[in-house]
Amino acid sequence: MLNVHFERHLNAQYIRLTRLNSIRGFSEFYGKQHKVVTLDYALPFLYPDLAIGSLVYLKRIIGNAFYDNAWGQAYISTENGIDISNKSYSSVGIELTCDLHFLRLYNLVRMGYRGGYNLNNSNFFHNFIVGFDISMLYGNNFN
């Protein structure tokens, strides 16, 4: 899946966090203008349909490879105050997640691991991923 986003803050008087999805491997970034391109290739590896008693039901295991890139005008703190400079952010990595149901509840929980490489700082990053399917609260279910 290819996602492209653009955001621009017209009022430079206030420094705000971007509303765009953050680039994996970076904390939130501040700025006046951002262009973000993310490329994901996800596919299911297994459908084990494995129940561990009535505690956990393992529905599916999913792999995802990603590449994130962003360009923007970021606020930089200088001796004279705050200045604007051009910055770029890039990362690449993989995610391995599984879809689970706990205690025979209908709502899906996605848990997994994300490992990647920050191309700007030349270092590795690792994250634990947890997501919840709350679509039943709104009357829709996309499973």
Short mmCIF file of N, CA and C in Angstrom, two decimals:
data_model
loop_
_atom_site.label_atom_id
_atom_site.label_comp_id
_atom_site.label_asym_id
_atom_site.label_seq_id
_atom_site.Cartn_x
_atom_site.Cartn_y
_atom_site.Cartn_z
N MET A 1 0.84 -1.16 0.00
CA MET A 1 0.00 0.00 0.00
C MET A 1 0.90 1.23 0.00
N LEU A 2 0.58 2.17 -0.82
CA LEU A 2 1.32 3.42 -0.92
C LEU A 2 0.46 4.53 -0.35
N ASN A 3 0.98 5.27 0.62
CA ASN A 3 0.28 6.41 1.21
C ASN A 3 1.12 7.66 1.00
N VAL A 4 0.47 8.74 0.58
CA VAL A 4 1.12 10.03 0.40
C VAL A 4 0.31 11.07 1.16
N HIS A 5 0.99 11.87 1.99
CA HIS A 5 0.31 12.88 2.80
C HIS A 5 1.05 14.20 2.68
N PHE A 6 0.30 15.28 2.87
CA PHE A 6 0.88 16.62 2.87
C PHE A 6 0.19 17.42 3.96
N GLU A 7 0.98 18.20 4.70
CA GLU A 7 0.42 19.06 5.74
C GLU A 7 1.21 20.35 5.78
N ARG A 8 0.49 21.46 5.95
CA ARG A 8 1.14 22.77 6.02
C ARG A 8 0.47 23.59 7.10
N HIS A 9 1.28 24.22 7.95
CA HIS A 9 0.78 25.11 8.99
C HIS A 9 0.98 26.54 8.52
N LEU A 10 -0.11 27.27 8.36
CA LEU A 10 -0.01 28.64 7.85
C LEU A 10 0.36 29.62 8.95
N ASN A 11 -0.04 29.36 10.17
CA ASN A 11 0.25 30.26 11.27
C ASN A 11 1.55 29.82 11.95
N ALA A 12 2.63 30.50 11.68
CA ALA A 12 3.94 30.12 12.22
C ALA A 12 4.14 30.62 13.64
N GLN A 13 3.15 31.27 14.21
CA GLN A 13 3.28 31.80 15.55
C GLN A 13 3.28 30.67 16.59
N TYR A 14 2.61 29.56 16.29
CA TYR A 14 2.52 28.44 17.21
C TYR A 14 3.24 27.23 16.64
N ILE A 15 3.96 26.53 17.49
CA ILE A 15 4.63 25.30 17.08
C ILE A 15 3.70 24.14 17.44
N ARG A 16 3.31 23.37 16.44
CA ARG A 16 2.37 22.27 16.65
C ARG A 16 2.99 20.95 16.21
N LEU A 17 2.51 19.86 16.82
CA LEU A 17 2.84 18.54 16.32
C LEU A 17 2.11 18.33 15.00
N THR A 18 2.70 17.56 14.13
CA THR A 18 2.03 17.25 12.88
C THR A 18 0.87 16.30 13.14
N ARG A 19 -0.16 16.37 12.34
CA ARG A 19 -1.30 15.46 12.45
C ARG A 19 -1.12 14.24 11.57
N LEU A 20 -0.04 14.19 10.82
CA LEU A 20 0.22 13.05 9.95
C LEU A 20 0.69 11.86 10.76
N ASN A 21 0.59 10.68 10.17
CA ASN A 21 1.14 9.49 10.81
C ASN A 21 2.64 9.68 10.98
N SER A 22 3.13 9.35 12.15
CA SER A 22 4.56 9.55 12.37
C SER A 22 5.36 8.53 11.57
N ILE A 23 6.56 8.92 11.23
CA ILE A 23 7.47 8.04 10.51
C ILE A 23 8.01 7.03 11.51
N ARG A 24 7.94 5.76 11.17
CA ARG A 24 8.41 4.72 12.08
C ARG A 24 9.91 4.88 12.30
N GLY A 25 10.31 4.85 13.58
CA GLY A 25 11.71 5.02 13.94
C GLY A 25 12.04 6.42 14.39
N PHE A 26 11.08 7.33 14.33
CA PHE A 26 11.27 8.71 14.77
C PHE A 26 10.17 9.06 15.76
N SER A 27 10.50 9.92 16.72
CA SER A 27 9.45 10.44 17.58
C SER A 27 8.72 11.54 16.81
N GLU A 28 7.70 12.11 17.40
CA GLU A 28 6.93 13.12 16.69
C GLU A 28 7.84 14.26 16.24
N PHE A 29 7.54 14.79 15.07
CA PHE A 29 8.36 15.90 14.59
C PHE A 29 7.50 17.14 14.44
N TYR A 30 8.12 18.27 14.71
CA TYR A 30 7.47 19.57 14.63
C TYR A 30 7.85 20.19 13.31
N GLY A 31 7.02 21.06 12.83
CA GLY A 31 7.41 21.73 11.61
C GLY A 31 6.31 22.56 11.01
N LYS A 32 6.70 23.29 9.98
CA LYS A 32 5.77 24.17 9.28
C LYS A 32 5.09 23.42 8.14
N GLN A 33 5.81 22.50 7.51
CA GLN A 33 5.29 21.81 6.34
C GLN A 33 5.91 20.42 6.26
N HIS A 34 5.08 19.42 5.91
CA HIS A 34 5.57 18.04 5.81
C HIS A 34 4.99 17.36 4.58
N LYS A 35 5.81 16.56 3.93
CA LYS A 35 5.38 15.65 2.87
C LYS A 35 5.82 14.26 3.29
N VAL A 36 4.89 13.32 3.32
CA VAL A 36 5.17 11.98 3.81
C VAL A 36 4.78 10.95 2.76
N VAL A 37 5.68 10.00 2.51
CA VAL A 37 5.40 8.87 1.63
C VAL A 37 5.73 7.60 2.40
N THR A 38 4.76 6.70 2.51
CA THR A 38 5.00 5.41 3.17
C THR A 38 4.62 4.30 2.21
N LEU A 39 5.43 3.27 2.19
CA LEU A 39 5.19 2.11 1.33
C LEU A 39 5.19 0.87 2.22
N ASP A 40 4.08 0.13 2.19
CA ASP A 40 3.92 -1.08 2.99
C ASP A 40 3.58 -2.25 2.08
N TYR A 41 4.17 -3.40 2.37
CA TYR A 41 3.79 -4.63 1.68
C TYR A 41 3.50 -5.67 2.75
N ALA A 42 2.22 -5.93 2.99
CA ALA A 42 1.81 -6.86 4.04
C ALA A 42 1.18 -8.10 3.43
N LEU A 43 1.45 -9.24 4.06
CA LEU A 43 0.83 -10.48 3.62
C LEU A 43 0.69 -11.43 4.80
N PRO A 44 -0.37 -12.22 4.81
CA PRO A 44 -0.52 -13.20 5.89
C PRO A 44 0.42 -14.38 5.67
N PHE A 45 1.12 -14.78 6.73
CA PHE A 45 2.02 -15.94 6.66
C PHE A 45 1.27 -17.23 6.96
N LEU A 46 0.49 -17.20 8.03
CA LEU A 46 -0.19 -18.42 8.50
C LEU A 46 -1.58 -18.09 9.02
N TYR A 47 -2.45 -19.06 8.90
CA TYR A 47 -3.75 -19.04 9.56
C TYR A 47 -3.81 -20.27 10.48
N PRO A 48 -3.15 -20.21 11.64
CA PRO A 48 -3.05 -21.42 12.45
C PRO A 48 -4.35 -21.85 13.13
N ASP A 49 -5.29 -20.92 13.35
CA ASP A 49 -6.54 -21.25 14.06
C ASP A 49 -6.26 -22.09 15.29
N LEU A 50 -5.39 -21.55 16.15
CA LEU A 50 -4.91 -22.27 17.32
C LEU A 50 -5.55 -21.70 18.58
N ALA A 51 -6.21 -22.55 19.35
CA ALA A 51 -6.80 -22.13 20.62
C ALA A 51 -5.95 -22.67 21.76
N ILE A 52 -5.62 -21.79 22.70
CA ILE A 52 -4.89 -22.19 23.90
C ILE A 52 -5.91 -22.14 25.04
N GLY A 53 -6.61 -23.24 25.21
CA GLY A 53 -7.71 -23.28 26.18
C GLY A 53 -8.77 -22.27 25.80
N SER A 54 -9.33 -21.63 26.81
CA SER A 54 -10.28 -20.56 26.55
C SER A 54 -9.65 -19.19 26.75
N LEU A 55 -8.31 -19.15 26.90
CA LEU A 55 -7.61 -17.89 27.15
C LEU A 55 -7.31 -17.13 25.86
N VAL A 56 -6.70 -17.80 24.89
CA VAL A 56 -6.23 -17.11 23.68
C VAL A 56 -6.58 -17.95 22.45
N TYR A 57 -7.06 -17.26 21.42
CA TYR A 57 -7.29 -17.89 20.12
C TYR A 57 -6.43 -17.14 19.11
N LEU A 58 -5.45 -17.81 18.51
CA LEU A 58 -4.55 -17.22 17.52
C LEU A 58 -5.16 -17.42 16.14
N LYS A 59 -5.58 -16.31 15.54
CA LYS A 59 -6.30 -16.37 14.27
C LYS A 59 -5.37 -16.34 13.07
N ARG A 60 -4.41 -15.38 13.05
CA ARG A 60 -3.57 -15.22 11.86
C ARG A 60 -2.25 -14.57 12.25
N ILE A 61 -1.20 -14.86 11.46
CA ILE A 61 0.13 -14.25 11.61
C ILE A 61 0.44 -13.50 10.32
N ILE A 62 0.82 -12.22 10.46
CA ILE A 62 0.98 -11.32 9.32
C ILE A 62 2.39 -10.74 9.31
N GLY A 63 2.99 -10.68 8.14
CA GLY A 63 4.28 -10.02 7.95
C GLY A 63 4.09 -8.74 7.15
N ASN A 64 4.91 -7.74 7.43
CA ASN A 64 4.84 -6.46 6.73
C ASN A 64 6.24 -5.90 6.56
N ALA A 65 6.58 -5.51 5.35
CA ALA A 65 7.83 -4.79 5.08
C ALA A 65 7.45 -3.34 4.79
N PHE A 66 8.21 -2.39 5.30
CA PHE A 66 7.85 -0.98 5.11
C PHE A 66 9.05 -0.12 4.77
N TYR A 67 8.75 0.98 4.11
CA TYR A 67 9.71 2.05 3.84
C TYR A 67 8.97 3.36 4.06
N ASP A 68 9.48 4.21 4.93
CA ASP A 68 8.87 5.51 5.23
C ASP A 68 9.85 6.62 4.86
N ASN A 69 9.32 7.67 4.28
CA ASN A 69 10.14 8.82 3.92
C ASN A 69 9.32 10.08 4.12
N ALA A 70 9.94 11.11 4.67
CA ALA A 70 9.27 12.39 4.88
C ALA A 70 10.26 13.52 4.66
N TRP A 71 9.74 14.62 4.13
CA TRP A 71 10.51 15.83 3.94
C TRP A 71 9.71 16.96 4.57
N GLY A 72 10.41 17.91 5.12
CA GLY A 72 9.67 19.01 5.70
C GLY A 72 10.55 20.15 6.13
N GLN A 73 9.87 21.22 6.49
CA GLN A 73 10.53 22.38 7.07
C GLN A 73 10.31 22.30 8.57
N ALA A 74 11.38 22.03 9.30
CA ALA A 74 11.28 21.81 10.74
C ALA A 74 11.74 23.04 11.50
N TYR A 75 11.18 23.22 12.68
CA TYR A 75 11.60 24.30 13.57
C TYR A 75 12.84 23.85 14.32
N ILE A 76 13.89 24.68 14.27
CA ILE A 76 15.16 24.39 14.94
C ILE A 76 15.44 25.51 15.94
N SER A 77 15.83 25.12 17.14
CA SER A 77 16.17 26.10 18.17
C SER A 77 17.59 26.61 17.93
N THR A 78 17.76 27.93 17.83
CA THR A 78 19.07 28.55 17.64
C THR A 78 19.31 29.59 18.73
N GLU A 79 20.48 30.22 18.69
CA GLU A 79 20.79 31.26 19.67
C GLU A 79 19.87 32.46 19.53
N ASN A 80 19.41 32.73 18.31
CA ASN A 80 18.55 33.89 18.06
C ASN A 80 17.06 33.57 18.21
N GLY A 81 16.71 32.36 18.63
CA GLY A 81 15.31 31.97 18.76
C GLY A 81 15.04 30.70 17.98
N ILE A 82 13.96 30.71 17.24
CA ILE A 82 13.56 29.54 16.47
C ILE A 82 13.71 29.84 14.99
N ASP A 83 14.36 28.92 14.28
CA ASP A 83 14.59 29.07 12.85
C ASP A 83 13.96 27.87 12.13
N ILE A 84 13.76 28.00 10.84
CA ILE A 84 13.19 26.93 10.03
C ILE A 84 14.27 26.37 9.12
N SER A 85 14.41 25.03 9.11
CA SER A 85 15.38 24.41 8.20
C SER A 85 14.73 23.20 7.54
N ASN A 86 15.27 22.80 6.40
CA ASN A 86 14.76 21.65 5.67
C ASN A 86 15.33 20.37 6.28
N LYS A 87 14.45 19.41 6.54
CA LYS A 87 14.85 18.13 7.14
C LYS A 87 14.24 17.00 6.33
N SER A 88 14.88 15.84 6.40
CA SER A 88 14.30 14.64 5.80
C SER A 88 14.41 13.50 6.80
N TYR A 89 13.45 12.59 6.74
CA TYR A 89 13.38 11.46 7.65
C TYR A 89 13.15 10.21 6.81
N SER A 90 13.91 9.14 7.06
CA SER A 90 13.74 7.89 6.31
C SER A 90 13.97 6.70 7.23
N SER A 91 13.14 5.67 7.04
CA SER A 91 13.33 4.42 7.79
C SER A 91 12.82 3.26 6.95
N VAL A 92 13.34 2.08 7.26
CA VAL A 92 12.97 0.85 6.56
C VAL A 92 12.93 -0.26 7.61
N GLY A 93 12.04 -1.24 7.42
CA GLY A 93 12.00 -2.32 8.40
C GLY A 93 10.92 -3.34 8.13
N ILE A 94 10.70 -4.19 9.15
CA ILE A 94 9.70 -5.25 9.05
C ILE A 94 8.84 -5.25 10.31
N GLU A 95 7.64 -5.79 10.15
CA GLU A 95 6.73 -6.00 11.27
C GLU A 95 6.22 -7.43 11.20
N LEU A 96 6.10 -8.06 12.35
CA LEU A 96 5.50 -9.38 12.45
C LEU A 96 4.41 -9.29 13.51
N THR A 97 3.15 -9.45 13.10
CA THR A 97 2.03 -9.30 14.02
C THR A 97 1.15 -10.54 13.97
N CYS A 98 0.36 -10.71 15.01
CA CYS A 98 -0.62 -11.79 15.03
C CYS A 98 -1.95 -11.25 15.53
N ASP A 99 -3.02 -11.78 14.97
CA ASP A 99 -4.38 -11.42 15.37
C ASP A 99 -4.85 -12.43 16.40
N LEU A 100 -5.28 -11.92 17.56
CA LEU A 100 -5.66 -12.75 18.70
C LEU A 100 -7.04 -12.38 19.20
N HIS A 101 -7.69 -13.34 19.81
CA HIS A 101 -8.90 -13.11 20.58
C HIS A 101 -8.62 -13.63 21.99
N PHE A 102 -8.78 -12.76 23.00
CA PHE A 102 -8.56 -13.16 24.39
C PHE A 102 -9.89 -13.49 25.05
N LEU A 103 -9.88 -14.52 25.88
CA LEU A 103 -11.03 -14.91 26.70
C LEU A 103 -12.31 -15.08 25.89
N ARG A 104 -12.17 -15.54 24.67
CA ARG A 104 -13.29 -15.77 23.76
C ARG A 104 -14.11 -14.52 23.47
N LEU A 105 -13.51 -13.37 23.64
CA LEU A 105 -14.19 -12.12 23.29
C LEU A 105 -14.17 -11.94 21.78
N TYR A 106 -15.17 -11.27 21.25
CA TYR A 106 -15.29 -11.11 19.81
C TYR A 106 -14.28 -10.11 19.24
N ASN A 107 -13.94 -9.09 20.02
CA ASN A 107 -13.04 -8.04 19.53
C ASN A 107 -11.63 -8.56 19.32
N LEU A 108 -11.05 -8.17 18.20
CA LEU A 108 -9.73 -8.62 17.78
C LEU A 108 -8.65 -7.77 18.43
N VAL A 109 -7.55 -8.41 18.84
CA VAL A 109 -6.37 -7.72 19.35
C VAL A 109 -5.21 -8.09 18.44
N ARG A 110 -4.50 -7.08 17.94
CA ARG A 110 -3.33 -7.32 17.10
C ARG A 110 -2.09 -6.98 17.91
N MET A 111 -1.20 -7.96 18.06
CA MET A 111 0.03 -7.77 18.82
C MET A 111 1.20 -8.20 17.95
N GLY A 112 2.34 -7.54 18.15
CA GLY A 112 3.48 -7.93 17.35
C GLY A 112 4.74 -7.16 17.67
N TYR A 113 5.67 -7.27 16.75
CA TYR A 113 7.01 -6.70 16.89
C TYR A 113 7.34 -5.91 15.62
N ARG A 114 7.98 -4.77 15.81
CA ARG A 114 8.47 -3.97 14.69
C ARG A 114 9.97 -3.75 14.90
N GLY A 115 10.73 -4.07 13.88
CA GLY A 115 12.17 -3.82 13.89
C GLY A 115 12.53 -3.07 12.62
N GLY A 116 13.36 -2.07 12.77
CA GLY A 116 13.70 -1.29 11.59
C GLY A 116 15.04 -0.60 11.71
N TYR A 117 15.37 0.10 10.66
CA TYR A 117 16.64 0.81 10.57
C TYR A 117 16.35 2.26 10.21
N ASN A 118 16.83 3.17 11.04
CA ASN A 118 16.69 4.60 10.82
C ASN A 118 17.81 5.03 9.87
N LEU A 119 17.46 5.39 8.65
CA LEU A 119 18.46 5.71 7.63
C LEU A 119 19.18 7.03 7.90
N ASN A 120 18.56 7.94 8.65
CA ASN A 120 19.20 9.22 8.95
C ASN A 120 20.29 9.09 10.00
N ASN A 121 19.99 8.35 11.07
CA ASN A 121 20.94 8.23 12.18
C ASN A 121 21.76 6.95 12.12
N SER A 122 21.50 6.10 11.15
CA SER A 122 22.19 4.81 10.98
C SER A 122 22.13 3.97 12.25
N ASN A 123 20.93 3.86 12.83
CA ASN A 123 20.77 2.99 13.99
C ASN A 123 19.48 2.19 13.87
N PHE A 124 19.42 1.11 14.65
CA PHE A 124 18.26 0.22 14.64
C PHE A 124 17.26 0.66 15.68
N PHE A 125 15.99 0.35 15.45
CA PHE A 125 14.95 0.61 16.44
C PHE A 125 14.04 -0.61 16.53
N HIS A 126 13.42 -0.77 17.70
CA HIS A 126 12.53 -1.90 17.96
C HIS A 126 11.30 -1.37 18.69
N ASN A 127 10.13 -1.89 18.35
CA ASN A 127 8.88 -1.51 19.01
C ASN A 127 8.02 -2.73 19.23
N PHE A 128 7.21 -2.66 20.26
CA PHE A 128 6.17 -3.65 20.50
C PHE A 128 4.87 -3.04 20.03
N ILE A 129 4.08 -3.78 19.26
CA ILE A 129 2.86 -3.26 18.64
C ILE A 129 1.65 -3.87 19.32
N VAL A 130 0.68 -3.03 19.70
CA VAL A 130 -0.60 -3.50 20.23
C VAL A 130 -1.70 -2.67 19.58
N GLY A 131 -2.69 -3.35 19.03
CA GLY A 131 -3.83 -2.66 18.42
C GLY A 131 -5.11 -3.37 18.78
N PHE A 132 -6.21 -2.62 18.84
CA PHE A 132 -7.51 -3.16 19.21
C PHE A 132 -8.52 -2.87 18.12
N ASP A 133 -9.38 -3.84 17.83
CA ASP A 133 -10.46 -3.66 16.88
C ASP A 133 -11.70 -3.22 17.66
N ILE A 134 -12.05 -1.95 17.55
CA ILE A 134 -13.22 -1.44 18.27
C ILE A 134 -14.38 -1.18 17.32
N SER A 135 -14.34 -1.79 16.15
CA SER A 135 -15.36 -1.51 15.13
C SER A 135 -16.75 -1.95 15.57
N MET A 136 -16.86 -2.94 16.46
CA MET A 136 -18.19 -3.36 16.92
C MET A 136 -18.90 -2.26 17.68
N LEU A 137 -18.14 -1.37 18.29
CA LEU A 137 -18.77 -0.27 19.03
C LEU A 137 -19.54 0.66 18.10
N TYR A 138 -19.14 0.71 16.84
CA TYR A 138 -19.77 1.59 15.86
C TYR A 138 -20.72 0.85 14.93
N GLY A 139 -20.90 -0.44 15.14
CA GLY A 139 -21.84 -1.20 14.33
C GLY A 139 -21.26 -1.78 13.06
N ASN A 140 -19.95 -1.67 12.84
CA ASN A 140 -19.32 -2.23 11.64
C ASN A 140 -18.29 -3.25 12.07
N ASN A 141 -18.11 -4.25 11.24
CA ASN A 141 -17.04 -5.20 11.47
C ASN A 141 -16.44 -5.54 10.11
N PHE A 142 -15.14 -5.34 9.97
CA PHE A 142 -14.48 -5.50 8.68
C PHE A 142 -13.66 -6.77 8.60
N ASN A 143 -13.84 -7.72 9.52
CA ASN A 143 -13.09 -8.98 9.48
C ASN A 143 -13.71 -9.93 8.50
#
